[in-house]
Amino acid sequence: MGDLFLKRLLGGFPIQFYVISFGGFMFHMGYMTTNPILTLHMQDVGATVYQIGTIFTIQSALLILLRMPLTLMARRIGERRMLSLAFMAQAAAQLLYGLVTRPIMFYLIPAVQILATGTFFQIATAMNSNLAPPERQGEALGRHMTIMSLPMFVGPAICGLLVGGLGYRGMFRVSFLFPVTGLILFQLF
């Protein structure tokens, strides 16, 4: 009876499918809880609008240039290892944003964060697609994408609730716990 209930609850997909999806949820929560305040934090530290634009341009350029090499690296070292590295890079980036004391330090964070954003989504999606039977891959990707997209509205709401008490730096320092939790969950299963 218990196995049947669990099977129905999971929709016939293996538990690993949900571990990867929930790990993705936690990965994105780290970023989305601080996304609404990132530019405000940068200005608070003293970055000019020009510097902020340059930093975001660097991050986008790195993502475009390194996505393919990072994917090839993921194949070489293995998807599980690469996802673990992505979790760690995302946690480190969130923590670094909270520790920045001068605008120049913001230029270094995209180099760390690109390891996370340049690999996580593609690898997690591919892993979950491979866990589903071919005839159910559309349904699997729908579930996976829904779970991984939830932080887009949950994260800013949490930010709005906590930023008044924690401040900008505190939000970044706390948000690193989301990808760390995702990593722990991912490693346990």
Short mmCIF file of C-alpha atoms in Angstrom, two decimals:
data_model
loop_
_atom_site.label_atom_id
_atom_site.label_comp_id
_atom_site.label_asym_id
_atom_site.label_seq_id
_atom_site.Cartn_x
_atom_site.Cartn_y
_atom_site.Cartn_z
CA MET A 1 0.00 0.00 0.00
CA GLY A 2 2.81 2.44 0.95
CA ASP A 3 4.75 1.72 -2.24
CA LEU A 4 1.67 2.33 -4.38
CA PHE A 5 1.01 5.66 -2.64
CA LEU A 6 4.64 6.75 -3.14
CA LYS A 7 4.56 5.71 -6.79
CA ARG A 8 1.41 7.76 -7.39
CA LEU A 9 2.82 10.71 -5.49
CA LEU A 10 5.96 10.65 -7.62
CA GLY A 11 3.95 10.25 -10.81
CA GLY A 12 5.86 7.13 -11.74
CA PHE A 13 9.19 8.96 -11.92
CA PRO A 14 12.16 7.81 -9.81
CA ILE A 15 13.04 9.69 -6.63
CA GLN A 16 16.29 10.87 -8.30
CA PHE A 17 14.14 12.85 -10.75
CA TYR A 18 12.70 14.87 -7.89
CA VAL A 19 16.05 15.18 -6.13
CA ILE A 20 17.52 16.80 -9.24
CA SER A 21 14.44 19.01 -9.71
CA PHE A 22 14.32 20.10 -6.07
CA GLY A 23 18.10 20.62 -6.16
CA GLY A 24 17.49 22.90 -9.15
CA PHE A 25 14.83 24.71 -7.15
CA MET A 26 17.34 25.32 -4.34
CA PHE A 27 20.07 26.31 -6.81
CA HIS A 28 17.84 28.99 -8.36
CA MET A 29 16.48 30.13 -4.99
CA GLY A 30 19.99 31.29 -4.10
CA TYR A 31 20.00 33.65 -7.05
CA MET A 32 16.33 34.63 -7.12
CA THR A 33 16.16 35.65 -3.45
CA THR A 34 18.80 38.29 -4.15
CA ASN A 35 18.06 39.18 -7.75
CA PRO A 36 15.70 42.06 -6.81
CA ILE A 37 18.42 43.75 -4.73
CA LEU A 38 21.59 42.94 -6.68
CA THR A 39 21.96 46.31 -8.43
CA LEU A 40 20.86 48.14 -5.27
CA HIS A 41 23.55 46.30 -3.32
CA MET A 42 26.13 47.13 -5.96
CA GLN A 43 25.23 50.82 -5.77
CA ASP A 44 25.22 50.67 -1.97
CA VAL A 45 28.82 49.40 -2.08
CA GLY A 46 29.70 52.29 -4.40
CA ALA A 47 29.49 50.88 -7.94
CA THR A 48 28.44 53.34 -10.61
CA VAL A 49 25.73 52.56 -13.14
CA TYR A 50 28.48 52.21 -15.76
CA GLN A 51 30.36 49.69 -13.61
CA ILE A 52 27.19 47.68 -12.98
CA GLY A 53 26.46 47.56 -16.70
CA THR A 54 30.04 46.49 -17.43
CA ILE A 55 29.90 43.73 -14.81
CA PHE A 56 26.67 42.32 -16.26
CA THR A 57 28.12 42.57 -19.78
CA ILE A 58 31.19 40.61 -18.68
CA GLN A 59 28.97 37.95 -17.14
CA SER A 60 26.85 37.62 -20.30
CA ALA A 61 29.92 37.52 -22.55
CA LEU A 62 31.54 34.84 -20.41
CA LEU A 63 28.34 32.80 -20.52
CA ILE A 64 28.22 32.96 -24.31
CA LEU A 65 31.92 32.19 -24.74
CA LEU A 66 32.21 29.45 -22.13
CA ARG A 67 28.93 27.55 -22.35
CA MET A 68 30.19 25.07 -24.95
CA PRO A 69 33.60 24.48 -23.31
CA LEU A 70 31.90 24.05 -19.93
CA THR A 71 29.51 21.51 -21.43
CA LEU A 72 32.45 19.59 -22.90
CA MET A 73 34.20 19.75 -19.53
CA ALA A 74 31.04 18.39 -17.88
CA ARG A 75 31.08 15.40 -20.23
CA ARG A 76 34.70 14.76 -19.44
CA ILE A 77 34.49 14.95 -15.63
CA GLY A 78 30.94 13.62 -15.38
CA GLU A 79 27.55 15.22 -14.95
CA ARG A 80 27.27 14.55 -11.21
CA ARG A 81 30.64 16.13 -10.49
CA MET A 82 29.85 19.11 -12.67
CA LEU A 83 26.50 19.67 -10.96
CA SER A 84 28.26 19.51 -7.61
CA LEU A 85 30.77 22.11 -8.81
CA ALA A 86 27.90 24.27 -10.07
CA PHE A 87 26.17 24.12 -6.67
CA MET A 88 29.43 25.12 -4.97
CA ALA A 89 30.09 27.93 -7.44
CA GLN A 90 26.58 29.32 -6.98
CA ALA A 91 26.93 29.21 -3.18
CA ALA A 92 30.35 30.86 -3.38
CA ALA A 93 29.08 33.61 -5.69
CA GLN A 94 26.18 34.40 -3.34
CA LEU A 95 28.54 34.52 -0.37
CA LEU A 96 31.07 36.67 -2.25
CA TYR A 97 28.37 39.20 -3.14
CA GLY A 98 27.65 39.52 0.57
CA LEU A 99 31.32 40.02 1.42
CA VAL A 100 32.18 42.65 -1.21
CA THR A 101 33.44 45.91 0.29
CA ARG A 102 34.62 47.72 -2.87
CA PRO A 103 33.09 47.94 -6.36
CA ILE A 104 36.19 46.50 -8.04
CA MET A 105 35.54 43.19 -6.26
CA PHE A 106 32.26 42.75 -8.19
CA TYR A 107 34.28 42.17 -11.39
CA LEU A 108 35.62 38.87 -10.04
CA ILE A 109 32.31 37.28 -9.09
CA PRO A 110 31.07 36.61 -12.67
CA ALA A 111 34.11 34.36 -13.18
CA VAL A 112 32.90 32.21 -10.27
CA GLN A 113 29.21 32.43 -11.11
CA ILE A 114 29.71 31.44 -14.76
CA LEU A 115 30.74 27.95 -13.64
CA ALA A 116 27.30 27.66 -12.06
CA THR A 117 25.07 29.35 -14.62
CA GLY A 118 26.98 28.03 -17.61
CA THR A 119 26.30 24.39 -16.79
CA PHE A 120 23.60 23.77 -14.22
CA PHE A 121 20.40 24.18 -16.19
CA GLN A 122 21.47 22.14 -19.21
CA ILE A 123 22.95 19.29 -17.19
CA ALA A 124 20.08 19.03 -14.70
CA THR A 125 17.53 19.07 -17.52
CA ALA A 126 19.42 16.43 -19.51
CA MET A 127 19.80 14.19 -16.46
CA ASN A 128 16.09 14.36 -15.70
CA SER A 129 15.18 13.78 -19.33
CA ASN A 130 17.31 10.64 -19.28
CA LEU A 131 15.52 9.38 -16.15
CA ALA A 132 12.13 9.42 -17.90
CA PRO A 133 10.92 6.79 -20.33
CA PRO A 134 10.93 8.10 -23.93
CA GLU A 135 7.13 8.24 -24.11
CA ARG A 136 6.99 10.43 -20.96
CA GLN A 137 9.86 12.83 -21.59
CA GLY A 138 7.52 15.73 -22.37
CA GLU A 139 5.69 15.26 -19.08
CA ALA A 140 9.00 14.85 -17.24
CA LEU A 141 10.42 18.06 -18.67
CA GLY A 142 7.20 19.90 -17.81
CA ARG A 143 7.44 18.80 -14.17
CA HIS A 144 11.16 19.53 -14.06
CA MET A 145 10.79 23.02 -15.54
CA THR A 146 7.87 23.88 -13.27
CA ILE A 147 9.78 22.92 -10.13
CA MET A 148 12.92 24.74 -11.26
CA SER A 149 10.92 27.87 -12.20
CA LEU A 150 9.17 28.29 -8.86
CA PRO A 151 12.01 30.42 -7.42
CA MET A 152 11.18 33.15 -9.93
CA PHE A 153 8.24 34.21 -7.79
CA VAL A 154 9.05 32.60 -4.43
CA GLY A 155 12.57 34.11 -4.26
CA PRO A 156 11.60 37.78 -4.65
CA ALA A 157 8.79 37.31 -2.12
CA ILE A 158 11.27 35.93 0.43
CA CYS A 159 13.61 38.81 -0.36
CA GLY A 160 10.82 41.30 0.27
CA LEU A 161 10.06 39.70 3.63
CA LEU A 162 13.67 39.47 4.87
CA VAL A 163 15.68 42.31 3.34
CA GLY A 164 14.40 44.91 5.80
CA GLY A 165 15.80 42.95 8.72
CA LEU A 166 18.89 41.45 7.10
CA GLY A 167 19.97 44.24 4.79
CA TYR A 168 21.52 43.68 1.37
CA ARG A 169 24.69 41.98 2.60
CA GLY A 170 22.76 39.77 4.98
CA MET A 171 20.44 38.61 2.19
CA PHE A 172 23.41 37.46 0.13
CA ARG A 173 25.01 35.76 3.11
CA VAL A 174 21.80 33.89 3.90
CA SER A 175 20.98 33.07 0.27
CA PHE A 176 24.11 30.97 -0.11
CA LEU A 177 22.39 28.39 2.10
CA PHE A 178 19.94 27.53 -0.69
CA PRO A 179 22.52 26.07 -3.13
CA VAL A 180 24.38 24.47 -0.21
CA THR A 181 21.15 22.71 0.79
CA GLY A 182 20.63 21.65 -2.83
CA LEU A 183 24.16 20.25 -2.95
CA ILE A 184 23.67 18.28 0.26
CA LEU A 185 20.40 16.83 -1.02
CA PHE A 186 21.98 16.00 -4.39
CA GLN A 187 24.93 14.26 -2.68
CA LEU A 188 22.66 12.20 -0.43
CA PHE A 189 20.81 10.63 -3.35
#
